[in-house]
PDB file of C-alpha atoms in Angstrom:
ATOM      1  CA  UNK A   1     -14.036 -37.584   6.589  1.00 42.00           C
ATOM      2  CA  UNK A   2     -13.927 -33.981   7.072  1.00 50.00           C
ATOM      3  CA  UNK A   3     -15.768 -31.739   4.550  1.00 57.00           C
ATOM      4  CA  UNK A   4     -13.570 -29.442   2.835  1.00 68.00           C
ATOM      5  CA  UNK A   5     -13.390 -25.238   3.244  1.00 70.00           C
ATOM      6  CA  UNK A   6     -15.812 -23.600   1.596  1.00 69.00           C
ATOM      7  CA  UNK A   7     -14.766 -19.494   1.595  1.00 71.00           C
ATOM      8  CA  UNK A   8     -17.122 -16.758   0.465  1.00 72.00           C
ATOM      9  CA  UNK A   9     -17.234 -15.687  -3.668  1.00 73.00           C
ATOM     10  CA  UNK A  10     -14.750 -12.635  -2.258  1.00 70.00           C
ATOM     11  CA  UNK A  11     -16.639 -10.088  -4.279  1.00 75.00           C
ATOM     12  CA  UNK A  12     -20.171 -10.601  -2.730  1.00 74.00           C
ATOM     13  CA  UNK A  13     -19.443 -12.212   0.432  1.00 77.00           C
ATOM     14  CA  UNK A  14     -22.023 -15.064  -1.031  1.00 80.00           C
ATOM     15  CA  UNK A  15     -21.780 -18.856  -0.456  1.00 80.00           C
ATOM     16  CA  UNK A  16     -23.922 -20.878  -2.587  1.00 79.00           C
ATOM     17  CA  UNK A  17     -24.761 -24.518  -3.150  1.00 79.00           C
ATOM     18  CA  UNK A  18     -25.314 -25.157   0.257  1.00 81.00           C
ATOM     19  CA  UNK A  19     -27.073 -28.451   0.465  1.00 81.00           C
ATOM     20  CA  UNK A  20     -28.351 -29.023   4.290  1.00 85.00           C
ATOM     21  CA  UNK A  21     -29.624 -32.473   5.253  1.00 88.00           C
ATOM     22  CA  UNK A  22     -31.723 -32.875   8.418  1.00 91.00           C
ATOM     23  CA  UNK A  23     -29.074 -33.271  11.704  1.00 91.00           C
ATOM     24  CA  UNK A  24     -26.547 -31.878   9.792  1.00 87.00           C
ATOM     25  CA  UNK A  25     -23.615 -29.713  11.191  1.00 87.00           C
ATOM     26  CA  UNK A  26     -21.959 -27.525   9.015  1.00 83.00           C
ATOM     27  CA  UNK A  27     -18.590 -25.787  10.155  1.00 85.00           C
ATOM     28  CA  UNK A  28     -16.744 -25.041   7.081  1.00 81.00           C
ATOM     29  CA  UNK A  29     -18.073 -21.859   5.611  1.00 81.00           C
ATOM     30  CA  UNK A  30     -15.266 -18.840   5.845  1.00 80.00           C
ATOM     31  CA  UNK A  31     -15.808 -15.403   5.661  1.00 81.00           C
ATOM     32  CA  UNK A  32     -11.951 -13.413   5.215  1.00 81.00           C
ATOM     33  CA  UNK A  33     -12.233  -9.949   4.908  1.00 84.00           C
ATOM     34  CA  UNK A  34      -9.221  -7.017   4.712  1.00 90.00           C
ATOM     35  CA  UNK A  35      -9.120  -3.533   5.225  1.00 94.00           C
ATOM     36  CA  UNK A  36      -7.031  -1.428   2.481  1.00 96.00           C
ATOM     37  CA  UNK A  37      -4.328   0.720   3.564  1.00 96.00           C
ATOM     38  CA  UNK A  38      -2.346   3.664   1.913  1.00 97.00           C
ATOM     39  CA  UNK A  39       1.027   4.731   2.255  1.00 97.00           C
ATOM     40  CA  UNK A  40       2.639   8.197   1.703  1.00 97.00           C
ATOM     41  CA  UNK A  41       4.543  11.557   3.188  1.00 95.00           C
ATOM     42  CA  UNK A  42       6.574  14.143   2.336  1.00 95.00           C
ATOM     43  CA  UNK A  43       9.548  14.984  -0.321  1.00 96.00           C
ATOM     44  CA  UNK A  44      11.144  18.051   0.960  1.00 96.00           C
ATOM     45  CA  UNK A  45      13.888  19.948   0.148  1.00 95.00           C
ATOM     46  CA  UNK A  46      16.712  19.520   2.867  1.00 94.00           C
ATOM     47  CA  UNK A  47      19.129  22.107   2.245  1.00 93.00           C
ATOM     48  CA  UNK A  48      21.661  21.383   4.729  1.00 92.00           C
ATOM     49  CA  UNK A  49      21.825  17.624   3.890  1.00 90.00           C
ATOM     50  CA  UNK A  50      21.207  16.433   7.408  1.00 91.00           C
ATOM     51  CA  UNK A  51      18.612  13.550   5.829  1.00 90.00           C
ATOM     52  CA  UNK A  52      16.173  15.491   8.435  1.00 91.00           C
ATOM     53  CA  UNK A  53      13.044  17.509   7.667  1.00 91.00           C
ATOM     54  CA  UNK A  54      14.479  20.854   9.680  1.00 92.00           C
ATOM     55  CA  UNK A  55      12.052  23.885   9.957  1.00 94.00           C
ATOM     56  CA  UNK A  56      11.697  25.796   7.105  1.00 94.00           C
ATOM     57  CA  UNK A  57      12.895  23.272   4.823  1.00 96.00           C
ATOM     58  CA  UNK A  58       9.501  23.525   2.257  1.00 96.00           C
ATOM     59  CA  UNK A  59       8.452  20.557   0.389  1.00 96.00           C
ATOM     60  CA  UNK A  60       9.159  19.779  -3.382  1.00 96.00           C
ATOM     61  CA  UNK A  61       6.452  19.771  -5.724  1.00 97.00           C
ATOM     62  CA  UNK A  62       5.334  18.058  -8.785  1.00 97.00           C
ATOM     63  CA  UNK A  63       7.891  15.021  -8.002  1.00 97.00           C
ATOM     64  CA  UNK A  64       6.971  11.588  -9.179  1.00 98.00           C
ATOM     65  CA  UNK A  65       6.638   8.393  -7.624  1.00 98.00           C
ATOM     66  CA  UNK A  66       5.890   4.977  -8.808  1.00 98.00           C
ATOM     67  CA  UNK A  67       4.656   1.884  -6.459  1.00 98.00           C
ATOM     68  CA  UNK A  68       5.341  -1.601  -7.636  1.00 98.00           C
ATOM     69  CA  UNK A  69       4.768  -4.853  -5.747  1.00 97.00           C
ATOM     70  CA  UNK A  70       3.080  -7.911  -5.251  1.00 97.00           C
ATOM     71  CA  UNK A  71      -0.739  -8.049  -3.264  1.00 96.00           C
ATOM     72  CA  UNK A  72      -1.207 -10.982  -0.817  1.00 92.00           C
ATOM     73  CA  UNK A  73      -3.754 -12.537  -3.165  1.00 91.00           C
ATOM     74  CA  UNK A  74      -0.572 -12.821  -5.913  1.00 95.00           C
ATOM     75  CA  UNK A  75      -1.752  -9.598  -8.267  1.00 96.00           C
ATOM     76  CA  UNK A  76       0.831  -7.184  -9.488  1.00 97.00           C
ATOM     77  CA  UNK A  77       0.775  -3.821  -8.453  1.00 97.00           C
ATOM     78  CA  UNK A  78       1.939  -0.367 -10.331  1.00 97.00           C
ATOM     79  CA  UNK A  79       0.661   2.873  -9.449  1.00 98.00           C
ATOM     80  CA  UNK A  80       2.035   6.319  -9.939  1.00 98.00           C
ATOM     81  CA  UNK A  81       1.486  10.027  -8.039  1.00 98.00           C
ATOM     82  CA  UNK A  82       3.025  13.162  -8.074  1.00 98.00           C
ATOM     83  CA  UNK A  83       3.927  15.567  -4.649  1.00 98.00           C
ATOM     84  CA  UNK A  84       1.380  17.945  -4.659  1.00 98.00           C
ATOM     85  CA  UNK A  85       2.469  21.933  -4.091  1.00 98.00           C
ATOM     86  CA  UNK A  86       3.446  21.366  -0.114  1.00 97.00           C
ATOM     87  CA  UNK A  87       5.584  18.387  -1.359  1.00 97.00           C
ATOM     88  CA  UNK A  88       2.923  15.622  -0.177  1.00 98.00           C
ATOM     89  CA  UNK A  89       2.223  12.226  -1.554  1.00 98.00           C
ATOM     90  CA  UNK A  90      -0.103   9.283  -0.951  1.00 98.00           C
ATOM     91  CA  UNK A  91      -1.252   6.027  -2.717  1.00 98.00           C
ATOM     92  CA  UNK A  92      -4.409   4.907  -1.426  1.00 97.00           C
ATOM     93  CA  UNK A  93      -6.792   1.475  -1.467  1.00 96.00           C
ATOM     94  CA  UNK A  94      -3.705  -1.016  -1.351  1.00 97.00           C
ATOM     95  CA  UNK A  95      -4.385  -4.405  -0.414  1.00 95.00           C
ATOM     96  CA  UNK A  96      -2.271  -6.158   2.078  1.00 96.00           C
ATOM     97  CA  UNK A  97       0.780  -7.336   0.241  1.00 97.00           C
ATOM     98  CA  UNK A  98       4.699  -6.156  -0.220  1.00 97.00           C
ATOM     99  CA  UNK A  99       5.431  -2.599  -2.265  1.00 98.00           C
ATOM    100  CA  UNK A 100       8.699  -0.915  -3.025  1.00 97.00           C
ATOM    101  CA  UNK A 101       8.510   2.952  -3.469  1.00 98.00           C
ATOM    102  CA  UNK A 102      10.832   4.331  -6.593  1.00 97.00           C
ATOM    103  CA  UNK A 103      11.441   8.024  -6.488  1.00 96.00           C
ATOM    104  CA  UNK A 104      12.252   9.996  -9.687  1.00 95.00           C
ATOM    105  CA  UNK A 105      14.866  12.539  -8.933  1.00 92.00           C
ATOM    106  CA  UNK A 106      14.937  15.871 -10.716  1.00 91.00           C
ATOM    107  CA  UNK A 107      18.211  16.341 -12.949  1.00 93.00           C
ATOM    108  CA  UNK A 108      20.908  17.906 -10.794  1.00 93.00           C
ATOM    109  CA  UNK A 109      20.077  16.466  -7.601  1.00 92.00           C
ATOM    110  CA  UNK A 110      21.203  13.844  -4.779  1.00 92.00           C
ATOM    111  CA  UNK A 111      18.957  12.266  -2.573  1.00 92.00           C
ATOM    112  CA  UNK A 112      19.846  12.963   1.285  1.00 91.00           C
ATOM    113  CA  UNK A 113      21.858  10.231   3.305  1.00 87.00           C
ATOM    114  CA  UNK A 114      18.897   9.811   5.922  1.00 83.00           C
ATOM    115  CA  UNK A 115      18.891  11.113   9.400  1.00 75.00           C
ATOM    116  CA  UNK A 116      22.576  12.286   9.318  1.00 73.00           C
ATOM    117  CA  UNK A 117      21.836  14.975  11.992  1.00 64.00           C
ATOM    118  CA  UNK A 118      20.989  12.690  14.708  1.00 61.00           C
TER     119      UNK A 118
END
């Protein structure tokens, strides 16, 4: 009978309660690991509605953005930012998973039809 997976403690990287008999092989201690990634750009002002960043069209500060989703290991995710003053934004240290990005409009305006101009 084959021994069951045994994975690392995830926070540590520790596996203990190893009991090792004389002659015996043991194959079934995992190690997963997973670098975090970010996501981000640019909210810019695009004054001829072409849905394309066109020189001299400046970013928009002080916008907000939320983040929602779902991690790979099944935790929810919500985080907020804000375009700094050149109109960029970033959220940082996500783990692998699926996001959605919801962007809070300013009164009065329409967001762009995207990449119109092509």
């Amino acid at each position: 009978m084959a021994n069951a997976d045994i994975d690392s403690d995830g926070v540590n990287g520790l596996i203990n309660g190893i009991n090792i008999q004389s002659g015996t092989i043991i194959s079934n201690l995992d190690y997963g690991f997973y670098k975090t990634a970010q996501v981000g750009d640019f909210v810019w002002e695009d004054t001829n509605g072409n849905g394309l960043q066109d020189a001299g069209e400046n970013g928009v500060a002080n916008i907000n953005l939320e983040l929602t989703g779902t991690a790979g290991d099944g935790s929810t995710v919500v985080k907020q930012t804000t375009t700094n003053a050149s109109g960029l934004y970033v959220f940082a240290d996500l783990k692998p998973g699926k996001y959605y990005i919801n962007i809070t409009l300013p009164q009065g305006v329409t967001l762009s039809e995207a990449n119109q101009g092509k």
